[in-house]
Amino acid sequence: MSSEVFKDATRMSGGRASDEAIVAMEGVYKRFKDFEALKNINFQVGKQEVVVVIGPSGSGKSTLIRCINRLEEHDDGRIIVDGTELTTDVRNIQEIRKETGMVFQSFNLFPHLTVLANIALAPRQVRGMPKSEAEALARELLERVKIPEQADKFPAQLSGGQQQRVAIARSLAMKPKVMLFDEPTSALDPEMINEVLDAIKQLAQEGMTMVVVTHEMGFAKEVADRVVFMADGEIVEVGTPSEIFDNPKEERTQKFLAQIL
Amino acid sequence: MTVVFGYVGLWVIWTVIEFVFVTGRWEIIQVNLKLLLVGRFPDELMWLVGASLTALAFWVAAVAGGSKIDLNNVQTIPQRLFDYTRRFGLIVALAALLIFLAADIAALLLAFQVLGGVIVGRLVGLARRKVSVLGAIPSIIWHPMLGSPAIALVLVTLMESTLEEWGGFLINFYMAIISIVLCFPLGVLLALGRRSSFPIIRLVTTTYIELIRGAPLFVLLLLAGVALEFFIPPSIAPDAIFRGVTVFTLFTAAYLAEIVRGGLQSIPKGQTEAGKALGLSTTKITYLITMPQALRNVIPAQIGQFISLFKDTTLAGAALNILDVLNVGTAITKQQDFLGQGLIYEALAFVALLFWVGSYVMSRESQRLEKRLGVGVR
């Protein structure tokens, strides 16, 4: 069955963005002691594609995207990001991390730095950009996520939604080739979810390649080019939003959707 | 119950007041003031004391003036004066008392010199915030640059005179300063070593920290006094002050390492992950993200350790035969003029006062620093 899924996945990505995959995972396994968090994951993300990963909690969604930038080390299989294979070579890992942005559930802004310094830090330290240039870039990005007036505040002085938008701006400052979102709205109060989703949608419209783990099904329907449904560490079903939400083939997908919709 | 405590309290206060203003015979302090403060430091070298104190004052003021201020909280002039009085009133009062007791124009000049150092330092600190050229100098270069003259002068002062010639409170103060400056980086490195991914580094640092923390400071000081002769011929063995500073540095660094390690552990894993996800190297994550937050979180414990170190310098007097303020204090009660008159109370009270003022100011400033740096608190 898994090889079928793999074919399915390649077909889907091929349909939109040729064979130029930004992220490719082949037969990836991840184990935590005796627990298999990821089982034989075959998965590709094409250029400018928006892939939304859904599934019950504990199904390995977060682990999947955390493997893409090596916050988790996979045990088996191959992961190739923008033509570079993830190995234990630190330089490879650094190279890949430069090209992948990640937004976390709990924002993880640096509390001792101002909003501006949070965003300017990586361009300065990793890309060696001069301070003035990095700060100009930071202001431009804050404009894009619609909070330019917060530049000189500290993260703790911002609302959750604002913090998450700063986190998005911080990742964009590295001009990544692919953005990974790990449940970006799960820690937010309901009234702030939309401002963050809007920022992500806008990015999608601008053609950013991204993988989004989320529980926001409305967002998935609207923005995703492809939806991946995971359960028990496996990719169960992959398809367009209408295929997955209106006409799921697998029983587990049907059950999950029945529970949440 | 309240009545009993009330009476006891009143009685204690009365006794103290009576001692300070009526029965206490403070001429012993007045006569021996110079001995208590600098020992028999040669007069022709007194400029060194002045220069090093001024350089220290300049450094401290420059660091304080250069820290970020909360722009939402601009104070009016009376508020500022009140704030300054609360912060430095005690030190100024002590200085005034000492000048009064010394009744010497040189002491007054010295005080103005130090005050000048403070003002210039403050201006330099402010200039760093205003002038972008100075602001662009990274802190890791800026602070050592301002501090090194002070440290060099303190070291020269410590080494200039031989052991018999000088002592007093200045020895305690300078030993504490040198030890604090040296033990801080060492403690941070040890903390990092203990968290290192190399087992051998972890083993070495852990062993070191646990060995040092397992031994009483006094024993270590005594050992430094005797044991060194086993390895090095006495003729070239370093003098007692150097040994004292070494022991204080190594000892406090071990405690500091544990404090800093605790601070590092309190930083959520998400901080490191965010740094990694941005492509920062492990070193930069430590230097730019986790360590600054960890050090801020443990300011009270760090300063507490420094205060203990400052007070523990009196142990060096006993263990290494350094003529520190405590030794001078007990020695002067045996002078011919004062022998057998039970003046040890006055001497000890004066020594305690010097330490108390120093410790109290340190502790207050640490609370302030904590508030200041807490601007971006989680």
XYZ file of C-alpha atoms in Angstrom:
639
model
C 0.000 0.000 0.000
C 2.753 2.385 0.880
C 4.290 2.182 -2.574
C 0.916 3.122 -3.966
C 0.847 6.150 -1.730
C 4.307 7.062 -2.902
C 3.242 6.919 -6.543
C 0.203 8.912 -5.677
C 2.316 11.544 -3.971
C 4.747 11.909 -6.844
C 1.924 12.148 -9.306
C 0.329 14.912 -7.346
C 3.469 16.971 -6.966
C 4.353 16.321 -10.593
C 0.989 17.656 -11.594
C 1.759 21.107 -10.361
C 5.374 21.821 -10.105
C 7.249 19.518 -12.433
C 9.788 17.147 -10.930
C 11.663 19.905 -9.145
C 11.077 18.769 -5.585
C 12.257 21.045 -2.797
C 11.764 18.375 -0.176
C 11.899 14.664 -0.886
C 11.626 11.894 1.702
C 12.223 8.289 0.706
C 11.474 5.403 3.035
C 12.027 7.501 6.146
C 11.754 5.853 9.562
C 12.009 7.516 12.943
C 12.018 5.629 16.224
C 11.858 6.909 19.792
C 13.153 3.908 21.761
C 10.585 1.199 20.947
C 8.028 3.538 19.483
C 7.938 3.997 15.726
C 7.021 7.625 15.179
C 7.476 7.518 11.416
C 7.102 4.415 9.274
C 8.268 4.310 5.685
C 7.479 7.907 4.813
C 7.625 8.709 1.107
C 6.789 12.265 0.442
C 7.671 15.125 -1.857
C 7.028 18.805 -1.900
C 7.306 20.558 -5.242
C 8.354 24.111 -5.857
C 5.692 26.649 -4.813
C 3.510 23.883 -3.491
C 1.469 24.166 -0.303
C 1.148 20.851 1.485
C -1.051 20.605 4.555
C -0.506 17.677 6.906
C -3.462 16.610 9.022
C -4.096 13.711 11.362
C -4.878 12.797 14.942
C -2.406 13.846 17.643
C 0.490 11.461 18.021
C 0.292 10.485 14.378
C 3.788 11.804 13.618
C 2.897 15.037 11.805
C 5.238 17.208 13.840
C 7.967 14.599 13.792
C 7.691 14.515 10.019
C 8.373 18.207 9.524
C 10.924 18.333 12.328
C 12.926 15.710 10.412
C 13.068 18.007 7.388
C 15.307 20.527 9.216
C 16.964 18.002 11.494
C 15.394 19.005 14.747
C 14.805 15.269 14.815
C 17.259 12.821 13.292
C 15.670 10.163 11.093
C 16.838 6.594 11.577
C 16.353 5.202 8.099
C 15.719 6.365 4.582
C 16.742 9.522 2.769
C 15.703 13.132 3.133
C 16.768 15.556 0.430
C 16.138 19.254 0.787
C 16.831 21.520 -2.170
C 19.232 18.986 -3.644
C 21.223 18.444 -0.445
C 20.860 15.182 1.411
C 20.588 15.340 5.187
C 23.465 13.381 6.672
C 25.294 13.613 9.955
C 27.593 16.168 8.306
C 27.097 19.375 10.284
C 27.767 21.560 7.247
C 24.974 19.857 5.325
C 22.609 20.370 8.234
C 23.511 24.062 8.494
C 23.090 24.470 4.748
C 19.627 22.941 4.880
C 18.565 24.929 7.913
C 19.471 28.128 6.109
C 17.059 27.210 3.342
C 14.183 26.081 5.564
C 12.206 28.369 7.809
C 10.231 26.992 10.722
C 7.376 28.425 12.730
C 6.612 26.742 16.032
C 3.439 26.181 17.975
C 4.804 28.130 20.944
C 6.405 30.939 18.850
C 9.823 30.561 20.522
C 10.753 34.200 20.057
C 13.874 35.306 21.909
C 12.499 37.137 24.955
C 15.659 39.139 25.668
C 15.714 40.768 22.227
C 13.384 43.340 20.723
C 11.095 42.345 17.888
C 13.451 44.009 15.432
C 16.503 42.252 16.872
C 14.672 38.905 16.825
C 14.156 39.250 13.083
C 17.541 40.760 12.253
C 19.539 38.219 14.290
C 19.797 35.367 11.791
C 20.469 37.476 8.662
C 23.282 39.202 10.553
C 24.771 36.167 12.248
C 24.243 33.514 9.588
C 24.280 35.487 6.346
C 26.693 38.157 7.623
C 24.406 40.995 6.599
C 25.355 44.454 7.950
C 23.218 45.665 10.855
C 21.515 48.524 8.999
C 20.585 46.301 6.077
C 19.278 43.551 8.361
C 17.156 46.025 10.276
C 15.731 47.497 7.096
C 14.831 43.977 6.006
C 13.245 43.341 9.396
C 11.094 46.470 9.127
C 10.013 45.501 5.644
C 8.972 42.044 6.884
C 7.087 43.524 9.827
C 5.233 45.642 7.296
C 4.341 42.468 5.443
C 2.901 40.780 8.526
C 1.148 44.067 9.336
C 2.748 45.008 12.654
C 5.409 47.612 11.750
C 4.612 49.617 14.894
C 5.787 46.817 17.200
C 9.424 46.853 16.061
C 10.968 48.175 19.280
C 8.886 46.211 21.752
C 9.872 43.008 23.459
C 8.020 39.766 22.628
C 6.377 39.634 26.059
C 4.624 42.930 25.311
C 2.853 41.462 22.267
C -0.301 39.375 21.946
C 0.011 35.741 20.890
C -1.121 36.476 17.366
C 1.396 39.292 17.032
C 4.157 37.100 18.423
C 3.422 34.387 15.906
C 3.503 36.916 13.074
C 6.888 38.115 14.332
C 7.999 34.478 14.302
C 6.893 34.199 10.682
C 8.789 37.377 9.813
C 11.845 36.042 11.640
C 11.855 32.902 9.498
C 11.264 34.836 6.291
C 14.265 37.036 7.037
C 16.496 34.138 6.027
C 14.735 34.051 2.631
C 14.066 30.328 2.919
C 13.152 28.108 -0.032
C 10.590 26.240 2.046
C 8.642 27.168 5.171
C 7.605 24.609 7.762
C 4.701 25.411 10.055
C 4.276 23.225 13.129
C 0.719 23.804 14.360
C 1.160 27.578 14.139
C -2.255 28.416 15.588
C -2.678 25.739 18.250
C -1.428 27.908 21.107
C -3.477 30.948 20.136
C -6.699 32.345 21.525
C -9.515 31.842 18.992
C -9.794 35.501 18.078
C -6.143 35.615 17.026
C -6.107 32.546 14.831
C -7.281 34.332 11.724
C -4.654 37.044 11.735
C -1.968 34.364 11.693
C -3.736 32.234 9.082
C -4.116 35.313 6.891
C -0.393 35.934 7.061
C 0.253 32.335 6.025
C -2.304 32.531 3.215
C -0.683 35.663 1.908
C 2.648 33.853 1.828
C 1.063 30.987 -0.088
C -0.324 33.394 -2.641
C 3.114 34.912 -3.098
C 4.322 31.484 -4.135
C 6.189 30.325 -1.026
C 6.722 26.583 -0.837
C 5.391 25.291 2.445
C 4.451 22.376 4.626
C 1.821 23.168 7.229
C 0.838 20.903 10.100
C -2.501 22.118 11.355
C -5.889 21.296 12.787
C -7.549 24.149 10.898
C -9.514 22.230 8.276
C -11.029 25.357 6.739
C -7.538 26.681 6.128
C -6.456 23.350 4.644
C -9.390 23.327 2.208
C -8.762 26.869 1.122
C -4.991 27.016 0.792
C -3.622 23.510 0.280
C -2.555 22.190 -3.089
C -2.349 18.788 -1.481
C -3.506 17.394 1.813
C -1.600 14.580 3.505
C -3.453 12.530 6.085
C -1.277 10.757 8.641
C -2.113 8.217 11.303
C 0.121 6.047 13.488
C 3.304 7.338 11.877
C 2.218 6.515 8.348
C 0.983 8.540 5.436
C -2.466 7.060 4.951
C -3.821 9.137 2.138
C -2.704 12.006 -0.079
C -4.892 14.074 -2.347
C -6.287 17.420 -3.309
C -8.396 19.064 -0.591
C -11.616 18.038 -2.333
C -10.405 14.438 -2.702
C -9.545 14.186 0.975
C -12.390 16.156 2.524
C -15.272 15.317 0.196
C -14.371 11.857 -0.940
C -11.824 10.133 1.348
C -10.908 6.646 0.173
C -9.359 5.208 3.315
C -11.426 4.149 6.266
C -9.086 5.818 8.777
C -9.383 9.127 6.942
C -13.144 8.844 6.934
C -13.196 8.108 10.648
C -10.895 11.020 11.503
C -12.849 13.488 9.416
C -16.141 12.298 10.855
C -14.780 13.020 14.317
C -13.631 16.554 13.677
C -16.037 17.946 11.094
C 4.455 38.120 73.107
C 4.478 41.388 71.214
C 5.263 43.231 74.445
C 8.199 40.946 75.189
C 9.629 41.331 71.711
C 8.995 45.038 71.874
C 11.010 45.362 75.081
C 13.792 43.150 73.814
C 13.909 45.136 70.582
C 13.995 48.480 72.362
C 16.656 47.269 74.736
C 18.846 46.043 71.837
C 18.415 49.324 69.964
C 19.180 51.333 73.111
C 22.323 49.323 73.797
C 23.550 49.806 70.274
C 22.871 53.542 70.326
C 24.555 53.866 73.695
C 27.554 51.968 72.388
C 27.832 53.995 69.227
C 27.361 57.441 70.724
C 28.230 57.213 74.408
C 30.339 54.355 75.638
C 32.158 53.468 72.443
C 35.734 54.751 72.338
C 36.142 55.459 68.671
C 39.508 57.124 68.961
C 41.058 53.710 68.414
C 39.536 53.732 64.937
C 40.445 57.323 64.303
C 44.070 56.874 65.261
C 44.439 53.699 63.255
C 42.213 54.601 60.333
C 44.937 54.440 57.743
C 46.168 51.113 59.085
C 42.664 49.685 58.917
C 42.089 50.834 55.368
C 45.429 50.411 53.605
C 47.838 49.107 56.217
C 51.328 50.529 56.079
C 51.037 51.337 52.426
C 53.938 53.672 51.571
C 52.836 57.292 51.206
C 54.773 57.823 48.009
C 52.724 55.065 46.390
C 49.358 56.298 47.608
C 48.666 57.697 44.139
C 48.372 54.080 42.995
C 45.532 53.518 45.411
C 43.824 56.659 44.187
C 44.373 55.798 40.539
C 43.095 52.254 40.866
C 40.023 53.310 42.852
C 39.267 56.002 40.284
C 39.671 53.592 37.379
C 37.313 51.151 39.107
C 34.738 53.859 39.721
C 35.009 54.918 36.088
C 34.481 51.358 34.872
C 31.496 50.627 37.059
C 29.850 53.937 36.161
C 30.502 53.413 32.453
C 28.899 49.966 32.534
C 25.901 51.295 34.447
C 25.519 54.347 32.208
C 25.751 52.205 29.122
C 22.965 49.809 29.987
C 19.636 50.163 28.291
C 17.124 52.372 30.028
C 13.406 51.956 30.020
C 12.208 54.825 27.854
C 8.688 54.566 29.223
C 9.972 55.431 32.658
C 11.729 58.787 32.457
C 12.240 60.203 35.937
C 11.868 63.763 37.098
C 14.820 65.455 38.793
C 13.519 65.039 42.387
C 12.712 61.395 41.675
C 16.209 60.943 40.357
C 17.787 62.580 43.381
C 15.722 60.369 45.652
C 16.734 57.330 43.641
C 20.427 58.253 43.797
C 20.215 58.917 47.525
C 18.622 55.569 48.129
C 21.204 53.826 46.003
C 24.400 55.575 46.942
C 23.535 57.486 50.110
C 25.050 54.794 52.258
C 28.356 54.784 50.414
C 28.543 58.572 50.435
C 27.758 58.587 54.162
C 30.490 56.039 54.822
C 32.960 58.030 52.727
C 31.991 61.198 54.632
C 32.482 59.400 57.937
C 35.906 58.140 56.865
C 36.964 61.590 55.640
C 35.719 63.101 58.872
C 37.657 60.559 60.920
C 40.757 60.970 58.802
C 40.495 64.762 58.980
C 42.971 64.875 56.129
C 42.814 66.945 52.997
C 44.293 64.038 50.995
C 41.280 61.900 51.849
C 38.927 64.569 50.584
C 40.924 64.923 47.372
C 40.793 61.176 46.904
C 37.025 61.217 47.299
C 36.699 63.922 44.641
C 39.013 62.028 42.355
C 36.823 58.942 42.633
C 33.711 61.040 42.109
C 35.331 62.446 38.992
C 35.897 58.896 37.794
C 32.222 58.146 38.309
C 31.101 61.212 36.351
C 33.457 60.619 33.434
C 32.447 56.952 33.387
C 28.796 57.869 33.323
C 29.389 60.231 30.402
C 31.328 57.597 28.472
C 28.529 55.112 29.115
C 25.923 57.570 27.864
C 28.061 58.427 24.854
C 28.056 54.799 23.846
C 24.291 54.859 23.610
C 24.178 58.159 21.745
C 27.161 57.935 19.406
C 26.661 55.187 16.865
C 30.390 54.628 16.297
C 30.842 53.698 19.953
C 27.572 51.778 19.997
C 28.818 49.590 17.177
C 31.647 48.192 19.326
C 30.492 44.775 20.532
C 30.070 44.410 24.295
C 32.606 41.613 24.453
C 35.303 44.119 23.367
C 33.855 47.269 24.960
C 33.642 46.071 28.562
C 37.104 44.513 28.794
C 38.480 47.639 27.102
C 37.036 49.903 29.813
C 37.737 47.458 32.603
C 41.295 46.455 31.834
C 42.952 49.690 33.075
C 41.114 49.318 36.368
C 42.028 45.670 36.687
C 45.629 46.354 35.720
C 45.923 49.135 38.289
C 44.343 46.988 40.985
C 46.786 44.199 40.178
C 49.753 46.556 40.189
C 48.603 47.947 43.521
C 48.263 44.449 44.910
C 51.750 43.532 43.762
C 53.525 46.835 44.265
C 54.098 46.649 47.959
C 55.423 43.690 49.761
C 53.332 41.783 52.204
C 54.551 43.378 55.417
C 53.972 46.852 54.165
C 50.343 46.866 53.405
C 47.031 45.391 54.344
C 43.727 46.598 55.652
C 40.367 46.806 54.005
C 41.801 47.635 50.587
C 43.340 44.159 50.468
C 39.980 42.539 51.124
C 38.319 44.748 48.573
C 40.905 44.234 45.851
C 41.217 40.513 46.424
C 37.452 40.263 46.069
C 37.392 42.346 42.877
C 40.160 40.421 41.148
C 38.609 37.112 42.173
C 35.156 38.156 40.946
C 36.495 39.335 37.604
C 38.500 36.137 37.133
C 35.977 33.637 38.454
C 33.115 34.850 36.306
C 34.427 33.696 32.907
C 35.876 30.573 34.513
C 32.525 29.721 36.074
C 30.708 30.226 32.777
C 33.202 27.989 30.969
C 32.881 25.313 33.652
C 29.094 25.430 33.337
C 29.372 24.970 29.588
C 31.894 22.194 30.118
C 29.540 20.357 32.366
C 26.912 20.417 29.633
C 29.364 19.599 26.868
C 28.689 16.743 24.491
C 32.263 15.478 24.943
C 32.300 12.978 27.825
C 35.911 13.740 28.745
C 35.240 17.468 29.181
C 32.125 16.653 31.176
C 34.088 14.304 33.404
C 36.908 16.776 34.056
C 34.635 19.726 34.834
C 32.253 17.690 36.965
C 35.131 16.259 38.971
C 36.615 19.701 39.467
C 33.322 21.268 40.549
C 32.444 18.474 42.945
C 35.947 18.362 44.473
C 36.033 22.094 45.125
C 32.491 22.236 46.418
C 33.210 19.342 48.728
C 35.972 21.129 50.635
C 35.628 23.967 53.145
C 37.041 27.251 51.883
C 39.164 27.704 55.007
C 40.822 24.340 54.469
C 41.583 25.193 50.858
C 43.128 28.488 51.957
C 45.265 26.757 54.569
C 46.327 24.202 51.975
C 47.296 26.975 49.580
C 49.421 28.390 52.368
C 51.317 25.185 53.121
C 50.944 22.627 50.406
C 52.461 24.715 47.670
C 55.856 24.377 49.319
C 55.759 20.688 48.537
C 55.925 21.462 44.861
C 57.682 24.796 44.555
C 60.730 26.015 46.494
C 59.663 28.751 48.943
C 61.988 31.273 47.345
C 60.014 31.408 44.129
C 56.603 30.513 45.546
C 53.971 33.148 44.890
C 53.112 35.374 47.829
C 50.115 34.989 50.054
C 47.857 37.488 48.314
C 48.313 35.726 45.007
C 47.521 32.400 46.633
C 44.459 33.832 48.280
C 43.166 35.265 45.011
C 43.770 31.933 43.282
C 41.835 29.983 45.892
C 38.944 32.460 45.915
C 38.774 32.405 42.132
C 38.841 28.626 41.822
C 36.433 28.184 44.716
C 33.838 30.707 43.617
C 34.071 29.583 39.989
C 32.899 26.108 41.013
C 29.831 27.503 42.749
C 29.191 29.932 39.937
C 29.365 27.077 37.442
C 26.510 25.320 39.197
C 24.487 28.526 39.360
C 24.980 29.200 35.660
C 24.218 25.587 34.790
C 20.945 25.919 36.663
C 20.238 29.064 34.672
C 20.945 27.315 31.392
C 18.655 24.464 32.344
C 15.837 26.885 32.988
C 15.840 28.040 29.353
C 13.120 26.222 27.396
C 14.240 23.816 24.669
C 12.245 25.825 22.138
C 14.841 28.612 22.326
C 17.612 26.333 21.119
C 15.346 24.814 18.485
C 14.385 28.222 17.154
C 18.075 29.095 16.902
C 18.857 25.855 15.096
C 15.937 26.294 12.716
C 17.357 29.685 11.738
C 20.686 28.100 10.896
C 22.675 29.461 13.849
C 25.641 27.397 14.983
C 25.652 25.814 18.433
C 28.230 28.347 19.641
C 26.161 31.282 18.471
C 23.011 29.833 20.003
C 24.797 29.654 23.345
C 26.444 33.072 23.112
C 23.492 34.984 21.659
C 20.407 33.185 22.905
C 20.661 30.826 25.844
C 23.566 32.287 27.860
C 22.275 35.886 28.028
C 18.914 34.645 29.254
C 20.468 32.189 31.696
C 22.769 34.802 33.221
C 19.868 37.196 33.651
C 17.811 34.536 35.384
C 20.509 33.852 37.954
C 21.602 37.400 38.808
C 20.453 37.144 42.459
C 22.330 33.894 43.013
C 25.447 35.195 41.256
C 25.573 38.391 43.269
C 24.927 36.377 46.426
C 27.997 34.327 45.617
C 30.061 37.465 45.022
C 28.907 38.907 48.339
C 30.006 35.747 50.142
C 33.332 35.924 48.378
C 33.787 39.536 49.468
C 33.138 38.680 53.098
C 35.145 35.457 52.972
C 38.264 37.437 52.135
C 38.642 37.845 55.905
C 39.374 34.115 56.046
C 42.460 34.704 53.941
C 43.750 36.919 56.696
C 43.524 34.103 59.194
C 44.670 31.305 56.904
C 47.458 32.985 54.969
C 48.696 35.581 57.443
C 47.687 38.448 55.245
C 47.307 41.681 57.164
C 43.715 42.144 56.084
C 41.274 44.452 57.826
C 40.284 41.840 60.396
C 43.874 41.107 61.347
C 44.642 44.807 61.568
C 41.464 45.301 63.607
C 42.483 42.740 66.196
C 46.100 43.869 66.164
C 45.353 47.499 66.995
C 43.647 46.508 70.235
C 47.059 45.272 71.356
C 48.790 48.596 70.784
C 50.248 50.164 73.912
C 47.718 52.957 74.079
C 44.756 50.640 73.872
C 45.996 47.371 75.366
C 43.656 45.534 77.705
C 40.845 48.035 77.468
C 38.409 45.711 75.729
C 38.332 47.814 72.620
C 37.852 44.754 70.422
C 34.134 45.642 70.156
C 34.884 48.943 68.531
C 37.379 47.393 66.157
C 35.066 44.559 65.115
C 32.083 46.861 64.763
C 34.051 49.059 62.403
C 35.180 46.072 60.314
C 31.612 44.792 60.168
C 30.358 48.206 59.077
C 32.774 48.310 56.142
C 31.644 44.904 54.915
C 27.996 45.595 55.543
C 27.984 48.763 53.465
C 29.747 46.998 50.597
C 27.456 43.973 50.684
C 24.308 46.029 51.032
C 25.124 48.207 48.049
C 25.954 45.146 45.951
C 22.718 43.483 46.877
C 20.609 46.564 46.145
C 22.285 47.134 42.814
C 21.668 43.507 41.886
C 17.949 43.948 42.498
C 18.028 47.021 40.306
C 19.943 45.252 37.569
C 17.461 42.407 37.693
C 14.562 44.812 37.197
C 16.352 46.647 34.431
C 17.214 43.532 32.496
C 13.763 42.135 33.134
C 12.319 44.495 30.519
C 11.714 41.684 28.085
C 10.727 39.162 30.675
C 8.744 36.193 29.455
